[in-house]
């Protein structure tokens, strides 16, 4: 199973992933499901030392070190996990792709974008069971004009990407969750009635994606407010920029200081949504033809050009057909594994509906 995260730099993608992994760490008695780190490129679980490296509680570490956020990632990172239920009942392996936010800033600027990275993005999307779109909730509430919000939150670019993807691959099954991070930072009025006003604004900002999910029967969608640190645990200072180089740049500086012990809010529901709806799609599908899937992958490779240099985990230089065959075999294994846990669907979706506003 693969999940791809999209969002501008600074939107909180990496922090969200670590917060979710910390919330669903093995041994947490508050949750039935757990994310167990795996070694890269194989099915083996990580050793104890490797697991500590991945699941180090960066939030408490940040509090101990002057209370500031750790540095973000400057390259696309794939985190390998296994999902377990009630300890030692493995459901499936998962690849969690944290896509470099800087790519989105230049994706529609031919002079600045990295073509290989762009090709990799669409290949990740075609392989993904779910896409998690990450946007800073504060950006949605700070600006008044909808075009400003879409620009500074990254929604304009993401709306275009998902529209293109739907036009080219309308039959691909996909689950899309819009995650509004840093929900603790918005004014109180946005939080009333379970963040109703914030979610309304998020759906307006990402209206093209919402409509795609409603109109494409192969897509499911929802929106969720999230805070990795929790209410009243962060002090935010906003300073207007006086020397902005361009009106396209964010016109303020936001300085956050962590002042309380982190209490993640809603992070586990990101996984519950992605896993629950992926299982549901597999159950409802009569039986997706693996050969048809392979043809789709081959077409993606032809459209994108030569992708051999993109995949560091593939040894040598396999042909497009070989990459497609391996992808198809992996998809078949994933489906066989996931469908063994059909009984989890109702539980996961019941959990999801408690917090996620679905686009139905």
Tab-separated table of C-alpha atoms in Angstrom, residues 43-250:
chain	number	residue	atom	x	y	z
A	43	UNK	CA	9.622	-6.700	4.150
A	44	UNK	CA	11.740	-7.058	7.293
A	45	UNK	CA	10.821	-5.019	10.327
A	46	UNK	CA	13.443	-2.589	11.531
A	47	UNK	CA	15.832	-3.598	14.295
A	48	UNK	CA	15.311	-2.041	17.711
A	49	UNK	CA	17.930	0.634	17.053
A	50	UNK	CA	16.475	1.416	13.620
A	51	UNK	CA	12.985	1.589	15.089
A	52	UNK	CA	14.137	4.068	17.732
A	53	UNK	CA	15.713	6.210	15.008
A	54	UNK	CA	12.434	6.362	13.072
A	55	UNK	CA	10.047	6.667	15.989
A	56	UNK	CA	12.118	8.950	18.220
A	57	UNK	CA	9.614	11.235	19.888
A	58	UNK	CA	10.740	14.339	18.066
A	59	UNK	CA	7.990	16.389	19.716
A	60	UNK	CA	9.327	15.936	23.223
A	61	UNK	CA	12.829	16.331	21.834
A	62	UNK	CA	11.776	19.683	20.362
A	63	UNK	CA	10.440	20.776	23.741
A	64	UNK	CA	13.729	19.866	25.394
A	65	UNK	CA	15.707	21.855	22.846
A	66	UNK	CA	14.294	25.366	23.300
A	67	UNK	CA	10.837	24.377	22.131
A	68	UNK	CA	11.262	24.933	18.398
A	69	UNK	CA	10.324	22.775	15.434
A	70	UNK	CA	12.980	20.467	14.022
A	71	UNK	CA	14.267	21.229	10.538
A	72	UNK	CA	12.122	20.074	7.639
A	73	UNK	CA	13.244	17.741	4.874
A	74	UNK	CA	14.729	19.100	1.663
A	75	UNK	CA	14.204	15.982	-0.449
A	76	UNK	CA	11.448	13.498	-1.152
A	77	UNK	CA	11.534	10.756	1.484
A	78	UNK	CA	9.849	7.341	1.514
A	79	UNK	CA	9.102	5.970	4.988
A	80	UNK	CA	8.515	2.194	5.052
A	81	UNK	CA	6.100	0.882	7.690
A	82	UNK	CA	4.037	-2.182	8.477
A	83	UNK	CA	0.506	-1.746	9.846
A	84	UNK	CA	-0.430	-4.029	12.739
A	85	UNK	CA	-3.689	-4.642	14.570
A	86	UNK	CA	-3.761	-5.472	18.291
A	87	UNK	CA	-0.021	-6.219	18.309
A	88	UNK	CA	1.568	-8.807	16.040
A	89	UNK	CA	-1.427	-9.105	13.694
A	90	UNK	CA	0.086	-7.622	10.567
A	91	UNK	CA	-2.318	-6.107	8.036
A	92	UNK	CA	0.021	-4.904	5.297
A	93	UNK	CA	3.202	-3.040	4.439
A	94	UNK	CA	2.939	0.631	3.633
A	95	UNK	CA	5.149	3.176	1.887
A	96	UNK	CA	4.531	6.699	3.142
A	97	UNK	CA	5.907	9.199	0.596
A	98	UNK	CA	6.777	12.653	1.936
A	99	UNK	CA	7.113	14.589	-1.323
A	100	UNK	CA	9.489	17.544	-1.273
A	101	UNK	CA	7.336	20.667	-0.991
A	102	UNK	CA	9.702	22.778	-3.080
A	103	UNK	CA	8.714	20.826	-6.179
A	104	UNK	CA	5.197	22.245	-6.036
A	105	UNK	CA	6.538	25.802	-6.114
A	106	UNK	CA	8.121	25.205	-9.519
A	107	UNK	CA	6.089	22.422	-11.082
A	108	UNK	CA	4.439	24.746	-13.627
A	109	UNK	CA	7.605	26.776	-14.249
A	110	UNK	CA	9.549	24.885	-16.938
A	111	UNK	CA	12.731	26.892	-16.381
A	112	UNK	CA	12.971	25.890	-12.722
A	113	UNK	CA	11.351	22.484	-12.281
A	114	UNK	CA	13.127	19.147	-12.120
A	115	UNK	CA	11.642	17.021	-14.902
A	116	UNK	CA	12.725	13.726	-13.333
A	117	UNK	CA	11.147	14.714	-10.038
A	118	UNK	CA	7.955	15.657	-11.864
A	119	UNK	CA	7.912	12.255	-13.566
A	120	UNK	CA	8.473	10.590	-10.196
A	121	UNK	CA	5.530	12.508	-8.721
A	122	UNK	CA	3.073	11.186	-11.305
A	123	UNK	CA	4.477	7.688	-11.013
A	124	UNK	CA	3.974	7.824	-7.227
A	125	UNK	CA	0.414	9.056	-7.761
A	126	UNK	CA	-0.479	6.288	-10.193
A	127	UNK	CA	0.803	3.707	-7.688
A	128	UNK	CA	-0.837	5.296	-4.637
A	129	UNK	CA	-3.911	4.043	-2.841
A	130	UNK	CA	-4.337	7.454	-1.233
A	131	UNK	CA	-3.097	11.039	-1.498
A	132	UNK	CA	-2.849	13.221	1.601
A	133	UNK	CA	-3.007	16.922	0.705
A	134	UNK	CA	-1.482	19.051	3.459
A	135	UNK	CA	-2.239	22.761	3.942
A	136	UNK	CA	-1.438	25.166	6.778
A	137	UNK	CA	-4.740	26.077	8.476
A	138	UNK	CA	-3.359	29.457	9.510
A	139	UNK	CA	-2.836	30.427	5.863
A	140	UNK	CA	-6.475	29.614	5.138
A	141	UNK	CA	-7.647	31.989	7.859
A	142	UNK	CA	-5.067	34.770	7.580
A	143	UNK	CA	-5.869	35.905	4.035
A	144	UNK	CA	-9.258	37.201	2.904
A	145	UNK	CA	-9.213	36.788	-0.888
A	146	UNK	CA	-9.677	33.260	-2.169
A	147	UNK	CA	-6.972	33.662	-4.825
A	148	UNK	CA	-4.492	34.712	-2.122
A	149	UNK	CA	-5.387	31.730	0.034
A	150	UNK	CA	-4.996	29.316	-2.877
A	151	UNK	CA	-1.653	30.810	-3.829
A	152	UNK	CA	-0.027	30.919	-0.391
A	153	UNK	CA	-1.445	27.571	0.808
A	154	UNK	CA	-0.387	25.692	-2.338
A	155	UNK	CA	-4.003	24.866	-3.178
A	156	UNK	CA	-3.785	26.457	-6.629
A	157	UNK	CA	-0.957	24.146	-7.675
A	158	UNK	CA	-2.437	21.035	-6.050
A	159	UNK	CA	-5.853	21.672	-7.611
A	160	UNK	CA	-4.172	21.796	-11.031
A	161	UNK	CA	-2.151	18.624	-10.402
A	162	UNK	CA	-5.157	16.586	-9.323
A	163	UNK	CA	-7.244	17.934	-12.225
A	164	UNK	CA	-4.568	16.844	-14.703
A	165	UNK	CA	-4.289	13.465	-13.021
A	166	UNK	CA	-8.058	12.912	-13.187
A	167	UNK	CA	-8.139	13.840	-16.892
A	168	UNK	CA	-5.293	11.497	-17.827
A	169	UNK	CA	-6.142	8.574	-15.531
A	170	UNK	CA	-9.897	8.864	-14.794
A	171	UNK	CA	-10.265	5.161	-13.999
A	172	UNK	CA	-7.598	4.959	-11.298
A	173	UNK	CA	-9.064	4.316	-7.856
A	174	UNK	CA	-7.912	6.944	-5.388
A	175	UNK	CA	-8.668	8.259	-1.909
A	176	UNK	CA	-7.911	11.912	-1.161
A	177	UNK	CA	-7.730	13.424	2.314
A	178	UNK	CA	-7.176	17.162	2.738
A	179	UNK	CA	-5.407	17.696	6.063
A	180	UNK	CA	-5.466	21.190	7.585
A	181	UNK	CA	-2.409	21.253	9.844
A	182	UNK	CA	-1.653	23.626	12.730
A	183	UNK	CA	-5.371	23.839	13.512
A	184	UNK	CA	-4.414	24.956	17.031
A	185	UNK	CA	-3.059	28.230	15.570
A	186	UNK	CA	-6.342	29.627	14.203
A	187	UNK	CA	-8.651	32.004	16.080
A	188	UNK	CA	-11.365	30.550	18.293
A	189	UNK	CA	-14.193	31.363	15.873
A	190	UNK	CA	-12.707	28.929	13.333
A	191	UNK	CA	-12.747	26.103	15.898
A	192	UNK	CA	-16.391	26.317	16.924
A	193	UNK	CA	-18.719	23.383	16.156
A	194	UNK	CA	-15.833	20.981	15.547
A	195	UNK	CA	-13.967	23.397	13.261
A	196	UNK	CA	-16.979	23.870	10.997
A	197	UNK	CA	-15.901	27.274	9.673
A	198	UNK	CA	-12.331	26.105	9.036
A	199	UNK	CA	-13.539	23.008	7.177
A	200	UNK	CA	-15.967	25.114	5.133
A	201	UNK	CA	-13.083	27.374	4.121
A	202	UNK	CA	-10.867	24.405	3.297
A	203	UNK	CA	-13.531	22.942	1.022
A	204	UNK	CA	-13.910	26.299	-0.725
A	205	UNK	CA	-10.151	26.637	-1.232
A	206	UNK	CA	-9.846	23.082	-2.576
A	207	UNK	CA	-13.204	23.185	-4.376
A	208	UNK	CA	-11.798	21.701	-7.626
A	209	UNK	CA	-10.511	18.649	-5.718
A	210	UNK	CA	-13.791	18.344	-3.795
A	211	UNK	CA	-15.737	18.353	-7.089
A	212	UNK	CA	-13.386	15.777	-8.615
A	213	UNK	CA	-14.002	13.451	-5.659
A	214	UNK	CA	-17.764	13.904	-5.957
A	215	UNK	CA	-17.881	13.469	-9.738
A	216	UNK	CA	-15.417	10.596	-10.141
A	217	UNK	CA	-16.983	7.410	-8.786
A	218	UNK	CA	-13.495	5.924	-8.421
A	219	UNK	CA	-12.447	8.569	-5.882
A	220	UNK	CA	-13.307	9.076	-2.207
A	221	UNK	CA	-12.512	12.333	-0.431
A	222	UNK	CA	-12.586	14.053	2.924
A	223	UNK	CA	-11.129	16.903	4.973
A	224	UNK	CA	-9.684	16.862	8.499
A	225	UNK	CA	-8.263	19.461	10.938
A	226	UNK	CA	-5.062	18.313	12.665
A	227	UNK	CA	-2.686	19.591	15.309
A	228	UNK	CA	0.476	17.656	16.093
A	229	UNK	CA	1.274	19.684	19.205
A	230	UNK	CA	-2.257	20.355	20.460
A	231	UNK	CA	-4.274	23.225	21.839
A	232	UNK	CA	-2.467	25.840	23.959
A	233	UNK	CA	0.889	24.099	23.552
A	234	UNK	CA	2.334	26.519	20.983
A	235	UNK	CA	2.905	30.268	21.098
A	236	UNK	CA	2.770	31.866	17.648
A	237	UNK	CA	4.232	35.266	16.840
A	238	UNK	CA	3.344	36.863	13.498
A	239	UNK	CA	5.603	39.607	12.136
A	240	UNK	CA	4.804	41.436	8.852
A	241	UNK	CA	7.662	41.403	6.346
A	242	UNK	CA	9.035	44.824	5.522
A	243	UNK	CA	11.524	43.683	2.888
A	244	UNK	CA	9.547	41.183	0.846
A	245	UNK	CA	11.244	40.534	-2.503
A	246	UNK	CA	8.024	39.737	-4.326
A	247	UNK	CA	4.238	39.977	-3.839
A	248	UNK	CA	4.255	36.227	-4.535
A	249	UNK	CA	6.091	35.611	-1.230
A	250	UNK	CA	4.258	35.101	2.051
